[in-house]
């Protein structure tokens, strides 16, 4: 079952095939694939090449570490993320290492890295579901995240569940239609709110 | 001349071929490509599917709009970005539309969208150089960005300059080696700072 995007303009298959499932197979992701997935994050762009992203990763076979990441998620995410074969926390360095001044775009640049990671995963048949629902201070305590760094997101990584092998309510969530605001509502030209690439411009 | 990444683990060509040039050709980017590039942003993931990203776009042939985006950049970026055939501002909605509460990850999710956009561009031979050096309050005045929204990044889009056709100091900046922190320094396991996918785990 493809859950590809339904774009109004053609986009690369990697981008249209990426989506965020709730139901995961318990099949482990080979370590070589995980290495390539995080390697993709490594090559993202960042302001002053600061690379403010840090990840804490656990696979399900490292039971204790996996449970500790799970324990940092909000309850609503724990219910489905516990089935994923790998979990991660996405963290940032809040200041620039060259001068210790606040990095206004650290979180943005974590987003650049996590998007690269997700698309590398897509190219390997691995799906990534990112979450904002986590407890950053709990993560700080549990993993010893130092001052000046902060957990911002969590990520579940794995293969999709085969039909019939997963909680039907999760599978149902994965069948909801995907929808997005049309281009004219977020790409502006000349003035806020005016369509920017509309046909008569 | 390829400026591909030199990854320690294999990554998808789209991701390894993306980089952020300083020297641009004045060849315009066809509107069909720009539509696909922003369509790719559209299908990014976001917290509660809020899609907090907004872009203000101008191509060089819309001289007035182009100059107004250029005028929102810090001087150091204006010197090279003025040669790009298209510029954009990356903006966020700061609150969730469903409840007007602060969206803690709006900036992160703009990063997800802008990374998709950059990789779609790569697939079309178009390069994107993102900037954090801009004046958000000037952008607010110039484009009428309403309260509750904010400009976070600027983006230059276009084709690379042919050797000999661009400012040699910009071309030289494009020849600097690309470097990144190794995986063990940003992917942790069990505990902050401990390599997370190291070979003996």
Coordinates of C-alpha atoms in Angstrom, one line a residue:
Chain A
X1 CA 0.0 0.0 0.0
X2 CA 1.5 3.3 -1.1
X3 CA 0.8 6.3 1.0
X4 CA 2.5 8.6 -1.4
X5 CA 1.8 12.3 -1.6
X6 CA -0.7 13.7 -4.1
X7 CA 1.3 16.6 -5.3
X8 CA 0.0 19.4 -7.6
X9 CA 3.5 19.6 -9.2
X10 CA 5.9 16.7 -9.8
X11 CA 8.3 16.0 -6.9
X12 CA 11.1 13.5 -6.4
X13 CA 9.9 10.0 -5.4
X14 CA 12.0 10.1 -2.2
X15 CA 10.0 13.1 -1.0
X16 CA 6.6 11.9 -2.1
X17 CA 7.1 8.5 -0.6
X18 CA 8.1 9.8 2.8
X19 CA 5.4 9.7 5.5
X20 CA 5.1 9.1 9.2
X21 CA 3.5 5.8 10.2
X22 CA 2.0 4.8 13.6
X23 CA 2.3 1.0 13.0
X24 CA 5.7 -0.6 12.9
X25 CA 6.9 -4.1 12.2
X26 CA 9.3 -5.5 14.9
X27 CA 11.8 -6.4 12.2
X28 CA 15.1 -4.7 13.3
X29 CA 16.8 -2.1 11.1
X30 CA 20.3 -3.4 10.2
X31 CA 23.1 -1.4 11.8
X32 CA 24.6 -0.6 8.4
X33 CA 21.3 1.1 7.5
X34 CA 21.2 3.1 10.7
X35 CA 24.7 4.3 10.1
X36 CA 23.8 5.5 6.6
X37 CA 20.6 7.1 8.0
X38 CA 22.6 9.2 10.6
X39 CA 25.3 9.8 8.1
X40 CA 22.7 11.6 5.9
X41 CA 22.0 13.9 8.9
X42 CA 25.7 14.6 9.1
X43 CA 25.8 16.3 5.7
X44 CA 22.9 18.7 6.2
X45 CA 23.5 22.4 6.0
X46 CA 23.8 24.6 9.1
X47 CA 24.5 28.2 10.0
X48 CA 28.3 28.7 10.2
X49 CA 28.5 24.9 9.7
X50 CA 27.8 24.6 13.4
X51 CA 26.1 21.2 13.0
X52 CA 24.1 21.9 16.2
X53 CA 22.3 18.5 16.0
X54 CA 23.0 15.6 18.4
X55 CA 21.1 12.3 18.5
X56 CA 20.7 9.8 21.3
X57 CA 19.8 6.4 19.6
X58 CA 18.6 3.1 21.0
X59 CA 17.5 -0.1 19.2
X60 CA 15.0 -2.4 20.7
X61 CA 17.6 -5.1 21.5
X62 CA 19.3 -2.6 23.9
X63 CA 16.3 -3.0 26.1
X64 CA 17.3 -0.6 28.9
X65 CA 18.4 2.3 26.7
X66 CA 15.3 1.8 24.5
X67 CA 13.0 1.9 27.6
X68 CA 14.7 5.0 28.8
X69 CA 14.0 6.9 25.5
X70 CA 10.5 5.6 25.6
X71 CA 10.1 7.0 29.1
X72 CA 10.9 10.5 27.8
X73 CA 8.0 10.5 25.4
X74 CA 4.5 11.8 26.2
X75 CA 2.0 9.0 26.9
X76 CA 0.2 9.4 23.6
X77 CA 3.4 8.7 21.7
X78 CA 4.6 5.9 23.9
X79 CA 1.6 3.8 23.0
X80 CA 2.7 3.4 19.3
X81 CA 6.4 4.2 19.5
X82 CA 7.1 1.3 21.8
X83 CA 6.6 -1.0 18.7
X84 CA 9.3 0.6 16.6
X85 CA 12.6 -1.2 16.4
X86 CA 14.7 2.0 16.9
X87 CA 14.1 5.3 18.8
X88 CA 16.1 8.5 18.9
X89 CA 16.0 11.8 20.6
X90 CA 16.9 14.9 18.5
X91 CA 18.9 17.4 20.5
X92 CA 20.5 20.8 19.8
X93 CA 23.5 22.8 21.0
X94 CA 21.9 26.1 21.9
X95 CA 24.9 28.3 21.3
X96 CA 27.6 28.6 18.7
X97 CA 30.8 26.7 19.6
X98 CA 32.9 29.5 18.1
X99 CA 31.7 32.2 20.4
X100 CA 29.1 30.8 22.8
X101 CA 26.4 33.2 21.5
X102 CA 22.9 31.9 21.1
X103 CA 22.3 30.1 17.8
X104 CA 18.9 31.5 16.7
X105 CA 18.5 28.7 14.1
X106 CA 19.8 25.7 16.1
X107 CA 16.3 24.1 16.1
X108 CA 15.8 24.9 12.4
X109 CA 19.1 23.2 11.6
X110 CA 18.2 20.1 13.6
X111 CA 15.1 20.1 11.2
X112 CA 17.4 20.2 8.2
X113 CA 19.4 17.2 9.6
X114 CA 16.3 15.2 10.5
X115 CA 14.8 15.7 7.1
X116 CA 17.9 14.4 5.4
X117 CA 17.9 11.4 7.8
X118 CA 14.2 10.7 7.0
X119 CA 14.8 10.8 3.3
X120 CA 17.9 8.5 3.5
X121 CA 15.6 6.2 5.6
X122 CA 12.9 6.3 2.8
X123 CA 15.5 5.3 0.3
X124 CA 16.1 2.2 2.4
X125 CA 12.5 1.3 3.0
X126 CA 12.7 2.6 6.6
X127 CA 10.1 5.0 7.9
X128 CA 10.7 7.8 10.4
X129 CA 7.9 9.3 12.6
X130 CA 9.1 12.4 14.4
X131 CA 7.5 13.6 17.6
X132 CA 7.5 16.9 19.4
X133 CA 5.6 15.3 22.4
X134 CA 8.5 14.6 24.8
X135 CA 9.8 15.7 28.2
X136 CA 13.1 17.6 27.6
X137 CA 13.9 17.9 31.3
X138 CA 13.3 14.2 31.8
X139 CA 15.6 13.4 28.9
X140 CA 18.2 15.7 30.4
X141 CA 18.1 13.8 33.7
X142 CA 18.0 10.3 32.2
X143 CA 20.8 10.8 29.6
X144 CA 22.9 13.5 31.3
X145 CA 22.2 16.1 28.6
X146 CA 24.5 19.0 29.7
X147 CA 23.4 22.6 30.1
X148 CA 23.6 24.4 26.7
X149 CA 22.1 21.4 25.0
X150 CA 18.4 20.4 24.8
X151 CA 16.2 17.5 23.5
X152 CA 13.7 19.0 21.0
X153 CA 12.3 16.0 19.1
X154 CA 12.0 12.2 19.3
X155 CA 12.1 9.9 16.3
X156 CA 10.8 6.4 15.8
X157 CA 12.5 4.4 13.0
X158 CA 11.5 1.1 11.4
X159 CA 9.6 -0.9 8.8
X160 CA 5.9 -0.7 8.3
X161 CA 3.8 -3.4 10.0
X162 CA 2.3 -6.0 7.7
X163 CA -1.5 -5.8 7.5
X164 CA -3.0 -7.9 10.3
X165 CA 0.1 -7.9 12.4
X166 CA -0.4 -4.6 14.2
X167 CA -3.0 -3.0 16.5
X168 CA -6.0 -2.2 14.1
X169 CA -6.4 1.2 15.6
X170 CA -2.8 2.1 14.7
X171 CA -3.3 0.7 11.2
X172 CA -6.4 2.7 10.9
X173 CA -4.5 5.9 11.8
X174 CA -2.1 5.0 8.9
X175 CA -5.0 5.0 6.4
X176 CA -6.2 8.5 7.0
X177 CA -5.8 10.6 3.9
X178 CA -2.7 12.8 3.8
X179 CA -3.5 16.5 3.2
X180 CA -1.6 19.7 2.9
X181 CA -2.3 23.4 2.4
X182 CA -2.1 24.4 -1.3
X183 CA 0.9 26.2 -2.5
X184 CA -0.8 29.5 -2.9
X185 CA -1.5 29.5 0.8
X186 CA 2.1 29.4 1.9
X187 CA 4.3 30.7 -1.0
X188 CA 3.8 34.4 -1.3
X189 CA 5.1 37.1 -3.6
X190 CA 5.5 40.8 -3.2
X191 CA 3.4 40.9 -0.1
X192 CA 2.3 38.6 2.7
X193 CA -0.7 36.5 1.6
X194 CA -0.4 37.2 -2.1
X195 CA 0.2 34.0 -4.2
X196 CA 3.9 34.0 -5.2
X197 CA 4.2 31.6 -8.1
X198 CA 0.6 31.9 -9.3
X199 CA 0.0 31.4 -13.0
X200 CA -0.5 35.0 -14.0
X201 CA 2.6 36.3 -12.4
Chain B
X1 CA 33.1 20.0 -10.6
X2 CA 31.4 17.9 -8.1
X3 CA 31.4 19.1 -4.5
X4 CA 29.8 15.9 -3.2
X5 CA 30.1 14.9 0.4
X6 CA 32.7 12.4 1.5
X7 CA 30.6 10.2 3.7
X8 CA 31.9 7.5 5.9
X9 CA 28.8 5.4 5.2
X10 CA 26.9 5.3 1.9
X11 CA 24.2 7.9 1.5
X12 CA 21.7 8.7 -1.3
X13 CA 23.1 10.8 -4.2
X14 CA 20.6 13.6 -3.7
X15 CA 21.8 14.1 -0.1
X16 CA 25.5 13.8 -0.9
X17 CA 25.3 16.1 -3.9
X18 CA 23.5 19.0 -2.0
X19 CA 25.7 21.8 -1.0
X20 CA 25.4 25.6 -0.6
X21 CA 27.2 27.6 -3.2
X22 CA 28.2 31.3 -3.1
X23 CA 28.5 31.8 -6.9
X24 CA 25.5 31.6 -9.0
X25 CA 24.8 31.8 -12.8
X26 CA 22.3 34.4 -13.8
X27 CA 20.4 31.8 -15.8
X28 CA 16.8 31.9 -14.6
X29 CA 15.1 28.9 -12.9
X30 CA 12.0 27.9 -14.9
X31 CA 8.8 28.5 -13.1
X32 CA 7.8 24.8 -13.4
X33 CA 11.0 23.9 -11.4
X34 CA 10.2 26.5 -8.8
X35 CA 6.7 25.2 -8.4
X36 CA 8.1 21.6 -7.9
X37 CA 10.7 22.9 -5.5
X38 CA 8.1 24.6 -3.2
X39 CA 5.7 21.6 -3.7
X40 CA 8.4 19.5 -2.1
X41 CA 8.4 21.7 1.0
X42 CA 4.6 21.3 1.1
X43 CA 4.9 17.6 1.8
X44 CA 7.2 17.8 4.7
X45 CA 6.2 16.4 8.1
X46 CA 5.1 18.8 10.9
X47 CA 3.8 18.7 14.4
X48 CA 0.0 18.2 14.3
X49 CA 0.4 18.7 10.5
X50 CA 0.4 22.4 11.3
X51 CA 2.7 23.1 8.3
X52 CA 4.0 26.3 10.0
X53 CA 6.2 27.2 7.1
X54 CA 5.5 30.2 4.8
X55 CA 7.8 31.5 2.0
X56 CA 8.0 34.8 0.3
X57 CA 9.6 34.3 -3.1
X58 CA 11.0 36.6 -5.8
X59 CA 12.7 35.9 -9.1
X60 CA 15.2 38.4 -10.5
X61 CA 12.9 39.5 -13.3
X62 CA 10.5 40.9 -10.6
X63 CA 13.2 43.5 -9.9
X64 CA 11.3 45.4 -7.2
X65 CA 10.3 42.3 -5.1
X66 CA 13.8 40.8 -5.6
X67 CA 15.5 44.0 -4.3
X68 CA 13.2 44.1 -1.3
X69 CA 14.2 40.6 -0.2
X70 CA 17.8 41.4 -0.8
X71 CA 17.3 44.5 1.4
X72 CA 16.3 42.2 4.3
X73 CA 19.6 40.3 4.2
X74 CA 22.7 41.2 6.2
X75 CA 25.4 42.9 4.2
X76 CA 27.7 39.9 4.1
X77 CA 24.9 37.8 2.4
X78 CA 23.8 40.6 0.0
X79 CA 27.2 40.6 -1.7
X80 CA 26.8 37.1 -3.1
X81 CA 23.0 36.5 -2.9
X82 CA 22.3 39.4 -5.3
X83 CA 23.6 37.2 -8.2
X84 CA 21.1 34.4 -7.6
X85 CA 18.2 34.2 -9.9
X86 CA 15.7 33.6 -7.1
X87 CA 15.5 34.6 -3.4
X88 CA 13.1 33.6 -0.7
X89 CA 12.4 34.3 2.9
X90 CA 11.5 31.3 5.1
X91 CA 8.9 32.3 7.7
X92 CA 7.0 30.5 10.5
X93 CA 3.6 30.7 12.1
X94 CA 4.6 30.9 15.8
X95 CA 1.4 29.3 17.2
X96 CA -0.8 26.4 16.4
X97 CA -3.8 27.4 14.3
X98 CA -6.0 24.9 16.2
X99 CA -5.6 26.5 19.6
X100 CA -3.2 29.6 19.3
X101 CA -0.8 28.0 21.7
X102 CA 3.0 28.4 21.0
X103 CA 4.3 25.9 18.5
X104 CA 7.6 24.9 20.2
X105 CA 8.9 23.2 17.0
X106 CA 7.7 25.7 14.3
X107 CA 11.3 26.6 13.5
X108 CA 12.3 23.0 13.4
X109 CA 9.5 22.2 11.0
X110 CA 10.5 25.0 8.7
X111 CA 13.8 23.2 8.6
X112 CA 12.1 20.0 7.6
X113 CA 10.3 21.8 4.8
X114 CA 13.4 23.7 3.6
X115 CA 15.5 20.5 3.5
X116 CA 12.9 18.9 1.3
X117 CA 12.9 21.9 -0.9
X118 CA 16.7 21.9 -1.2
X119 CA 16.8 18.2 -2.1
X120 CA 14.0 18.6 -4.8
X121 CA 16.2 21.5 -6.1
X122 CA 19.2 19.2 -6.2
X123 CA 17.3 16.7 -8.2
X124 CA 16.8 19.5 -10.8
X125 CA 20.3 20.8 -10.9
X126 CA 19.3 23.8 -8.8
X127 CA 21.3 24.8 -5.7
X128 CA 19.9 26.4 -2.5
X129 CA 22.0 28.4 -0.1
X130 CA 20.2 29.1 3.1
X131 CA 21.0 32.0 5.4
X132 CA 20.3 32.9 8.9
X133 CA 21.8 36.4 8.5
X134 CA 18.7 38.5 7.9
X135 CA 16.7 41.3 9.6
X136 CA 13.3 39.8 10.6
X137 CA 11.8 43.1 11.7
X138 CA 12.8 44.7 8.4
X139 CA 11.2 41.8 6.6
X140 CA 8.1 42.3 8.7
X141 CA 7.8 45.9 7.7
X142 CA 8.7 45.5 4.0
X143 CA 6.4 42.5 3.3
X144 CA 3.7 43.1 5.9
X145 CA 4.4 39.9 7.9
X146 CA 1.7 39.9 10.5
X147 CA 2.1 39.4 14.3
X148 CA 2.3 35.7 15.1
X149 CA 4.5 35.1 12.1
X150 CA 8.2 35.7 11.7
X151 CA 11.0 35.5 9.0
X152 CA 13.6 33.0 10.2
X153 CA 15.8 32.3 7.1
X154 CA 16.5 33.5 3.7
X155 CA 17.2 31.2 0.7
X156 CA 19.1 31.8 -2.6
X157 CA 18.2 29.5 -5.4
X158 CA 19.8 29.0 -8.8
X159 CA 22.4 27.3 -11.0
X160 CA 26.1 27.3 -10.3
X161 CA 28.2 29.9 -12.1
X162 CA 30.4 28.6 -14.9
X163 CA 34.1 28.9 -14.1
X164 CA 35.4 32.3 -15.2
X165 CA 32.0 34.0 -15.2
X166 CA 31.7 34.9 -11.5
X167 CA 33.6 36.9 -8.9
X168 CA 36.8 34.9 -8.3
X169 CA 36.6 35.4 -4.5
X170 CA 33.1 33.8 -4.5
X171 CA 34.3 30.9 -6.7
X172 CA 37.2 30.4 -4.2
X173 CA 34.7 30.2 -1.4
X174 CA 33.1 27.4 -3.3
X175 CA 36.3 25.4 -3.5
X176 CA 36.8 25.2 0.3
X177 CA 36.7 21.6 1.5
X178 CA 33.5 20.4 3.0
X179 CA 33.8 19.0 6.5
X180 CA 31.6 17.6 9.1
X181 CA 31.9 16.3 12.7
X182 CA 32.2 12.4 12.6
X183 CA 29.2 10.3 13.5
X184 CA 30.5 9.3 16.9
X185 CA 30.6 12.9 18.0
X186 CA 26.9 13.5 17.4
X187 CA 25.1 10.1 17.6
X188 CA 25.1 8.9 21.2
X189 CA 23.9 5.8 22.9
X190 CA 22.9 5.1 26.5
X191 CA 24.5 8.3 27.8
X192 CA 25.4 11.8 26.4
X193 CA 28.7 11.7 24.7
X194 CA 29.1 7.9 24.4
X195 CA 29.2 6.8 20.7
X196 CA 25.8 5.3 19.8
X197 CA 26.3 3.2 16.8
X198 CA 30.0 2.3 17.4
X199 CA 31.2 -1.0 16.0
X200 CA 31.5 -2.8 19.3
X201 CA 27.9 -2.1 20.4

